[in-house]
Coordinates of C-alpha atoms in Angstrom, one line a residue:
M1 CA -11.4 12.8 -14.9
K2 CA -14.1 10.9 -12.9
I3 CA -12.1 8.7 -10.5
V4 CA -13.3 6.3 -7.8
V5 CA -10.8 5.7 -4.9
A6 CA -11.8 2.4 -3.2
G7 CA -10.4 2.2 0.3
G8 CA -10.2 6.0 0.4
D9 CA -10.4 6.1 4.2
G10 CA -7.1 4.3 4.5
F11 CA -3.4 5.1 4.9
C12 CA -2.8 5.3 1.2
G13 CA -6.3 5.9 -0.1
W14 CA -7.1 9.1 2.0
P15 CA -4.1 11.2 0.8
T16 CA -4.6 9.9 -2.7
A17 CA -8.2 11.0 -2.8
L18 CA -7.2 14.5 -1.5
Y19 CA -4.4 14.8 -4.0
L20 CA -6.6 13.8 -7.0
S21 CA -9.3 16.2 -5.8
Q22 CA -6.8 19.0 -5.5
K23 CA -5.7 18.3 -9.1
G24 CA -9.3 18.9 -10.3
H25 CA -10.5 15.4 -10.7
E26 CA -14.0 14.4 -9.7
V27 CA -13.4 12.0 -6.9
T28 CA -15.6 9.5 -5.1
I29 CA -14.4 7.5 -2.1
V30 CA -15.9 4.1 -1.5
D31 CA -15.0 2.4 1.7
N32 CA -16.6 -0.1 4.1
L33 CA -14.6 1.4 7.1
V34 CA -13.3 -2.1 8.0
R35 CA -9.9 -0.7 8.8
R36 CA -11.4 1.2 11.7
E37 CA -13.2 -2.0 12.8
I38 CA -9.9 -3.9 12.7
D39 CA -8.4 -1.3 15.1
D40 CA -11.2 -2.2 17.5
E41 CA -10.6 -5.9 17.0
L42 CA -6.9 -5.6 17.7
G43 CA -7.2 -3.0 20.4
S44 CA -5.1 -0.7 18.3
N45 CA -5.3 2.9 17.0
S46 CA -3.7 5.5 14.8
V47 CA -1.0 7.5 16.6
T48 CA -2.5 10.6 14.9
P49 CA -6.1 11.3 15.8
I50 CA -8.2 10.8 12.7
L51 CA -11.8 12.0 12.3
P52 CA -14.7 9.9 11.0
L53 CA -14.7 9.8 7.2
E54 CA -17.7 12.1 6.8
E55 CA -16.0 14.8 8.9
R56 CA -12.7 14.4 7.1
V57 CA -14.4 15.0 3.8
A58 CA -16.4 18.0 5.1
A59 CA -13.1 19.5 6.4
W60 CA -11.6 19.0 3.0
K61 CA -14.5 20.9 1.3
E62 CA -14.1 23.7 3.9
V63 CA -10.4 24.0 3.3
S64 CA -10.2 23.5 -0.4
G65 CA -13.6 24.4 -1.7
K66 CA -13.6 21.0 -3.5
E67 CA -16.1 18.2 -2.9
I68 CA -15.4 14.5 -2.5
S69 CA -18.4 12.2 -2.7
V70 CA -18.5 9.3 -0.3
V71 CA -20.1 5.9 -0.7
I72 CA -20.1 3.6 2.4
G73 CA -20.0 0.2 0.7
D74 CA -18.2 -3.2 0.5
L75 CA -16.6 -4.4 -2.7
T76 CA -17.5 -8.0 -1.7
D77 CA -21.2 -7.0 -2.2
Y78 CA -21.7 -7.2 -6.0
D79 CA -24.9 -5.2 -6.0
T80 CA -23.0 -2.3 -4.4
V81 CA -20.1 -2.6 -6.9
A82 CA -22.4 -2.9 -9.9
G83 CA -24.4 0.2 -8.7
L84 CA -21.2 2.2 -8.4
F85 CA -20.2 1.5 -12.0
K86 CA -23.7 1.9 -13.4
D87 CA -24.3 5.2 -11.6
L88 CA -20.9 6.9 -11.7
Q89 CA -19.4 5.5 -15.0
P90 CA -15.8 6.2 -13.7
E91 CA -13.0 6.7 -16.1
A92 CA -10.5 5.2 -13.5
F93 CA -11.1 3.0 -10.5
V94 CA -8.2 3.2 -8.0
H95 CA -8.3 0.0 -5.9
F96 CA -6.8 0.3 -2.4
A97 CA -9.7 -1.6 -0.8
E98 CA -7.9 -4.7 0.5
H99 CA -6.6 -5.9 3.8
R100 CA -3.0 -4.8 3.5
S101 CA -1.2 -6.6 6.4
A102 CA 0.8 -9.8 6.1
P103 CA 0.7 -10.4 9.9
Y104 CA -3.1 -10.0 9.9
S105 CA -3.4 -12.7 7.3
M106 CA -1.2 -15.0 9.4
I107 CA -3.1 -14.7 12.8
D108 CA -5.0 -17.9 12.2
R109 CA -7.0 -19.9 9.7
E110 CA -10.0 -17.6 10.0
H111 CA -8.0 -14.5 9.3
A112 CA -6.3 -16.1 6.3
I113 CA -9.6 -17.1 4.8
E114 CA -11.2 -13.6 5.5
N115 CA -8.1 -12.0 3.9
H116 CA -8.7 -14.0 0.8
R117 CA -12.4 -13.5 0.8
N118 CA -12.1 -9.7 1.1
N119 CA -9.3 -9.2 -1.3
V120 CA -9.9 -11.7 -4.0
E121 CA -13.7 -11.6 -4.0
G122 CA -13.7 -7.8 -4.0
T123 CA -11.4 -7.6 -7.0
L124 CA -13.4 -10.2 -8.9
N125 CA -16.5 -8.1 -8.3
V126 CA -14.8 -5.0 -9.7
L127 CA -13.6 -6.9 -12.8
W128 CA -17.1 -8.2 -13.5
A129 CA -18.7 -4.8 -13.0
I130 CA -16.2 -3.1 -15.3
K131 CA -17.0 -5.7 -18.0
D132 CA -20.7 -5.3 -17.6
Y133 CA -21.2 -1.6 -16.9
A134 CA -18.1 0.5 -17.7
P135 CA -15.9 -1.5 -20.2
D136 CA -13.6 1.5 -20.9
C137 CA -12.8 2.2 -17.2
H138 CA -9.2 1.9 -16.4
L139 CA -8.5 -0.3 -13.3
V140 CA -5.6 1.0 -11.3
K141 CA -4.9 -1.8 -8.8
L142 CA -2.5 -1.6 -5.9
G143 CA -0.4 -4.8 -5.8
T144 CA 2.8 -5.3 -3.9
M145 CA 6.5 -5.9 -4.5
G146 CA 6.0 -8.8 -2.0
E147 CA 4.4 -10.8 -4.8
Y148 CA 7.9 -11.4 -6.2
G149 CA 9.7 -12.6 -3.1
Q150 CA 13.5 -12.3 -3.2
P151 CA 14.6 -14.2 -6.3
N152 CA 18.3 -14.5 -7.1
I153 CA 17.8 -12.6 -10.3
D154 CA 16.8 -9.0 -11.1
I155 CA 13.0 -8.4 -10.6
E156 CA 11.5 -7.1 -13.8
E157 CA 8.3 -5.1 -14.0
G158 CA 5.8 -7.8 -14.2
W159 CA 7.1 -9.7 -17.2
I160 CA 10.2 -11.5 -18.2
E161 CA 11.7 -12.7 -21.5
I162 CA 12.4 -16.5 -21.2
E163 CA 14.4 -18.7 -23.5
H164 CA 13.9 -22.4 -22.9
K165 CA 15.0 -25.3 -25.1
G166 CA 15.4 -23.1 -28.1
R167 CA 12.1 -21.2 -27.8
K168 CA 11.4 -17.7 -26.4
D169 CA 8.4 -16.2 -24.8
R170 CA 7.4 -13.2 -22.7
L171 CA 5.8 -14.5 -19.5
P172 CA 4.6 -13.2 -16.1
F173 CA 7.5 -12.8 -13.7
P174 CA 7.6 -15.8 -11.3
K175 CA 6.0 -15.1 -7.9
Q176 CA 7.2 -16.2 -4.5
P177 CA 4.9 -14.5 -2.0
G178 CA 5.8 -14.4 1.7
S179 CA 2.4 -14.6 3.4
F180 CA -1.3 -15.4 2.8
Y181 CA -1.8 -11.7 2.3
H182 CA 0.8 -11.6 -0.5
L183 CA -0.8 -14.6 -2.0
T184 CA -4.1 -12.7 -2.4
K185 CA -2.2 -10.1 -4.4
V186 CA -0.8 -12.8 -6.7
H187 CA -4.3 -14.2 -7.2
D188 CA -5.5 -10.6 -8.0
S189 CA -2.8 -10.1 -10.5
D190 CA -3.6 -13.4 -12.2
N191 CA -7.4 -12.7 -12.2
I192 CA -6.8 -9.2 -13.7
M193 CA -4.4 -10.4 -16.3
F194 CA -7.0 -13.0 -17.4
A195 CA -9.8 -10.5 -17.5
C196 CA -7.7 -8.2 -19.7
R197 CA -7.1 -11.0 -22.0
I198 CA -10.6 -12.3 -22.4
W199 CA -12.7 -9.1 -21.9
G200 CA -10.4 -6.4 -23.2
I201 CA -10.3 -4.6 -19.8
R202 CA -7.5 -2.0 -19.4
A203 CA -5.6 -2.4 -16.1
T204 CA -2.4 -1.2 -14.4
D205 CA -1.1 -3.3 -11.6
L206 CA 1.1 -1.2 -9.3
N207 CA 3.4 -3.5 -7.4
Q208 CA 4.1 -1.1 -4.6
G209 CA 7.0 -1.2 -2.2
V210 CA 6.7 -0.5 1.5
V211 CA 5.2 2.9 2.0
Y212 CA 6.6 5.2 4.7
G213 CA 5.8 8.7 5.8
L214 CA 2.7 10.5 7.0
E215 CA 1.8 13.8 5.4
T216 CA 1.3 15.1 1.9
E217 CA 0.8 18.7 0.8
E218 CA -2.9 18.3 1.1
T219 CA -3.0 16.6 4.5
R220 CA -0.8 19.4 5.9
L221 CA -3.4 22.0 5.1
D222 CA -5.5 21.4 8.2
P223 CA -5.0 19.1 11.3
R224 CA -8.4 17.6 10.6
L225 CA -7.0 16.1 7.3
V226 CA -4.1 14.3 9.0
N227 CA -3.4 10.8 7.7
R228 CA -3.5 7.7 9.9
F229 CA -0.3 6.5 11.4
D230 CA -0.1 2.8 12.2
Y231 CA 2.6 1.6 14.6
D232 CA 1.5 -1.8 15.9
A233 CA 3.3 -5.0 14.9
V234 CA 0.3 -6.1 12.8
F235 CA -0.3 -3.0 10.5
G236 CA 2.7 -0.8 11.2
T237 CA 5.3 -0.9 8.4
A238 CA 9.0 -1.2 9.4
L239 CA 10.1 2.4 9.1
N240 CA 7.0 3.9 10.8
R241 CA 7.2 1.3 13.6
F242 CA 10.9 2.3 14.2
I243 CA 9.9 6.0 14.4
I244 CA 7.2 5.3 17.0
Q245 CA 9.6 3.1 19.0
A246 CA 12.1 5.9 19.0
A247 CA 9.5 8.5 20.0
I248 CA 8.7 6.5 23.2
G249 CA 12.3 5.6 23.9
H250 CA 11.8 1.9 23.0
D251 CA 14.5 -0.2 21.4
L252 CA 14.2 -0.4 17.7
T253 CA 13.1 -4.0 17.1
V254 CA 14.8 -5.5 14.0
Y255 CA 13.6 -9.0 13.1
G256 CA 16.5 -11.4 12.7
N257 CA 19.8 -10.0 11.5
G258 CA 18.1 -7.1 9.6
S259 CA 19.6 -7.9 6.2
Q260 CA 16.1 -8.3 4.6
T261 CA 16.0 -5.8 1.8
R262 CA 12.9 -4.4 0.2
G263 CA 11.8 -1.5 -2.0
Y264 CA 10.4 1.6 -0.3
L265 CA 8.6 4.8 -1.2
N266 CA 7.3 8.0 0.4
I267 CA 3.5 8.4 0.7
Q268 CA 4.0 11.6 -1.4
D269 CA 5.2 9.4 -4.2
T270 CA 2.3 7.0 -3.8
V271 CA -0.2 9.7 -4.6
R272 CA 1.8 10.9 -7.6
C273 CA 2.2 7.4 -9.0
I274 CA -1.6 7.0 -8.9
E275 CA -2.0 10.2 -10.8
I276 CA 0.5 9.1 -13.4
A277 CA -1.2 5.8 -13.9
C278 CA -4.6 7.5 -14.2
E279 CA -3.5 10.1 -16.7
N280 CA -1.6 7.5 -18.8
P281 CA -4.1 4.6 -19.0
A282 CA -3.3 1.2 -20.3
D283 CA -4.7 0.2 -23.7
R284 CA -7.8 -1.9 -24.0
G285 CA -6.9 -5.5 -23.3
E286 CA -3.5 -4.5 -21.8
F287 CA -2.4 -5.8 -18.4
R288 CA 0.4 -3.4 -17.5
V289 CA 2.7 -3.7 -14.5
F290 CA 4.7 -1.0 -12.8
N291 CA 7.0 -1.6 -9.9
Q292 CA 6.2 1.3 -7.6
F293 CA 9.1 2.1 -5.3
T294 CA 11.9 4.6 -5.3
E295 CA 14.7 3.2 -3.1
Q296 CA 15.9 -0.1 -1.6
F297 CA 17.0 -0.5 2.0
S298 CA 17.6 -3.3 4.4
V299 CA 15.7 -3.3 7.7
Q300 CA 19.0 -2.7 9.5
E301 CA 19.7 0.3 7.4
L302 CA 16.3 1.8 8.3
A303 CA 16.8 1.2 12.0
E304 CA 20.2 2.9 11.9
K305 CA 18.7 5.9 10.1
V306 CA 16.0 6.3 12.7
Q307 CA 18.5 5.8 15.5
K308 CA 20.7 8.7 14.1
V309 CA 17.8 11.1 13.7
A310 CA 16.5 10.3 17.2
K311 CA 19.9 11.0 18.7
D312 CA 20.0 14.3 16.9
L313 CA 16.7 15.2 18.6
G314 CA 18.1 14.2 22.0
T315 CA 16.8 10.6 22.3
E316 CA 19.2 7.7 22.6
V317 CA 17.7 4.3 21.5
D318 CA 19.3 1.0 21.0
I319 CA 18.7 -1.5 18.1
D320 CA 17.5 -4.8 19.4
H321 CA 17.5 -7.9 17.2
L322 CA 14.5 -10.1 17.9
E323 CA 13.8 -13.6 16.8
N324 CA 12.1 -13.2 13.5
P325 CA 8.4 -14.0 13.7
R326 CA 8.3 -14.4 9.9
V327 CA 9.9 -17.0 7.6
E328 CA 12.1 -15.0 5.2
K329 CA 15.5 -14.9 3.6
Y330 CA 18.6 -13.2 5.0
D331 CA 21.6 -11.8 3.2
H332 CA 19.8 -12.2 -0.1
Y333 CA 20.2 -10.7 -3.6
Y334 CA 17.6 -8.0 -4.3
N335 CA 17.6 -5.7 -7.3
A336 CA 14.3 -4.6 -8.8
V337 CA 13.6 -2.6 -11.9
N338 CA 11.5 0.5 -11.5
T339 CA 11.8 2.6 -14.7
N340 CA 8.3 2.8 -16.0
L341 CA 6.9 5.4 -13.5
L342 CA 10.2 7.3 -13.7
D343 CA 9.9 7.4 -17.5
L344 CA 6.4 8.8 -17.1
G345 CA 7.5 11.7 -14.9
L346 CA 7.8 10.5 -11.3
E347 CA 10.3 12.7 -9.4
P348 CA 11.0 10.7 -6.2
H349 CA 11.0 12.1 -2.7
L350 CA 14.0 10.3 -1.2
L351 CA 14.4 9.2 2.4
T352 CA 16.3 12.1 4.1
D353 CA 17.1 12.9 7.7
E354 CA 14.8 15.9 7.3
H355 CA 11.8 13.7 6.4
L356 CA 12.5 11.3 9.3
T357 CA 12.8 14.3 11.7
E358 CA 9.4 15.7 10.6
V359 CA 7.6 12.4 11.1
L360 CA 9.5 11.7 14.4
K361 CA 8.4 15.0 15.8
V362 CA 4.7 14.2 15.0
A363 CA 5.2 10.9 16.8
Q364 CA 6.7 12.6 19.8
N365 CA 3.8 15.0 20.0
N366 CA 1.4 12.0 20.1
T367 CA 3.1 9.5 22.4
D368 CA 0.2 9.6 24.8
R369 CA -1.8 7.7 22.1
V370 CA 0.8 4.9 21.8
K371 CA -0.3 1.6 23.4
R372 CA 3.1 0.1 24.3
E373 CA 1.8 -3.5 24.5
L374 CA 1.2 -3.4 20.7
V375 CA 4.8 -2.5 19.8
L376 CA 6.2 -6.0 19.9
P377 CA 5.1 -8.8 17.5
T378 CA 2.7 -11.4 18.7
V379 CA 1.8 -13.1 15.3
T380 CA 4.2 -15.7 14.0
W381 CA 4.4 -17.5 10.7
K382 CA 5.2 -20.9 12.2

């Protein structure tokens, strides 16, 4: 299958591109390298030393014998996007190419606007290019479970049956996003759903939970293929941040009382979910939603898991409850449905002590790269 992975230099995109290439697909990465520029802006870095994209791809060819094409381009430039679809005629377009950080979108007005411009405009360009140049291409779009918020009812997979005043309908599940970033994902979902309805585009919206982990079978083949590992309070996800904090002997910083519960999945499951979506495309005109996560944890539970594993490795760390920089619910109901991907063959990698130990050892081997001033949050919602 001919597949474009947009955002293929990023935390999820890079291992996905390798995985799909290893499976025999013809893969093209398109990326504007903005994530590396944001590192410069924030004074941050990946804990793991990652090579420039061209060198990563060359290393992959050397190790695997398989070639991944690279296009350095920005999805907000319609000429670039149109050219991609005209020239490549992809069968699937995997769309990771968005700013993926809630705190980044909350830094100030300018960052909120840039987040919307990059994410919403880029996706609109992709939709128009599919319509005009590759109408049978399947859009596989990475959304987020954060679109739903924490409603006091079960979270269905994108749609919900409603009965109101004697009438019934199947409607999009209500959205209660928790940041300007999450709002861009809601806008994307609405725009994609509309395009499917009026243009007959086929699309799968993967509402992904919080991704943790580092390595996949492909990235383990050679140190030059290592995935990026974000730890700062802007781009680092909760579990990965706790692992870095444990590695440097820092208190594990839980926001508020730690009861905030979310869906999580291993990076190895992310790449498999993408493969499942690509190989089982939506029908023409179908807007399909899969909730892409495997387990649910509270932030406190994650901190306690990392604390235990660190202790087993000889490092004692405390759990420190900070004033929450975000505005979010505590002690809330959270039960989300995630059967579609399981029904299509996903076999989850669950969060085990062995997995945490592997990642913590990688972090411990790279503590010289950790900038301690980036560990604590500086961006607040209020």
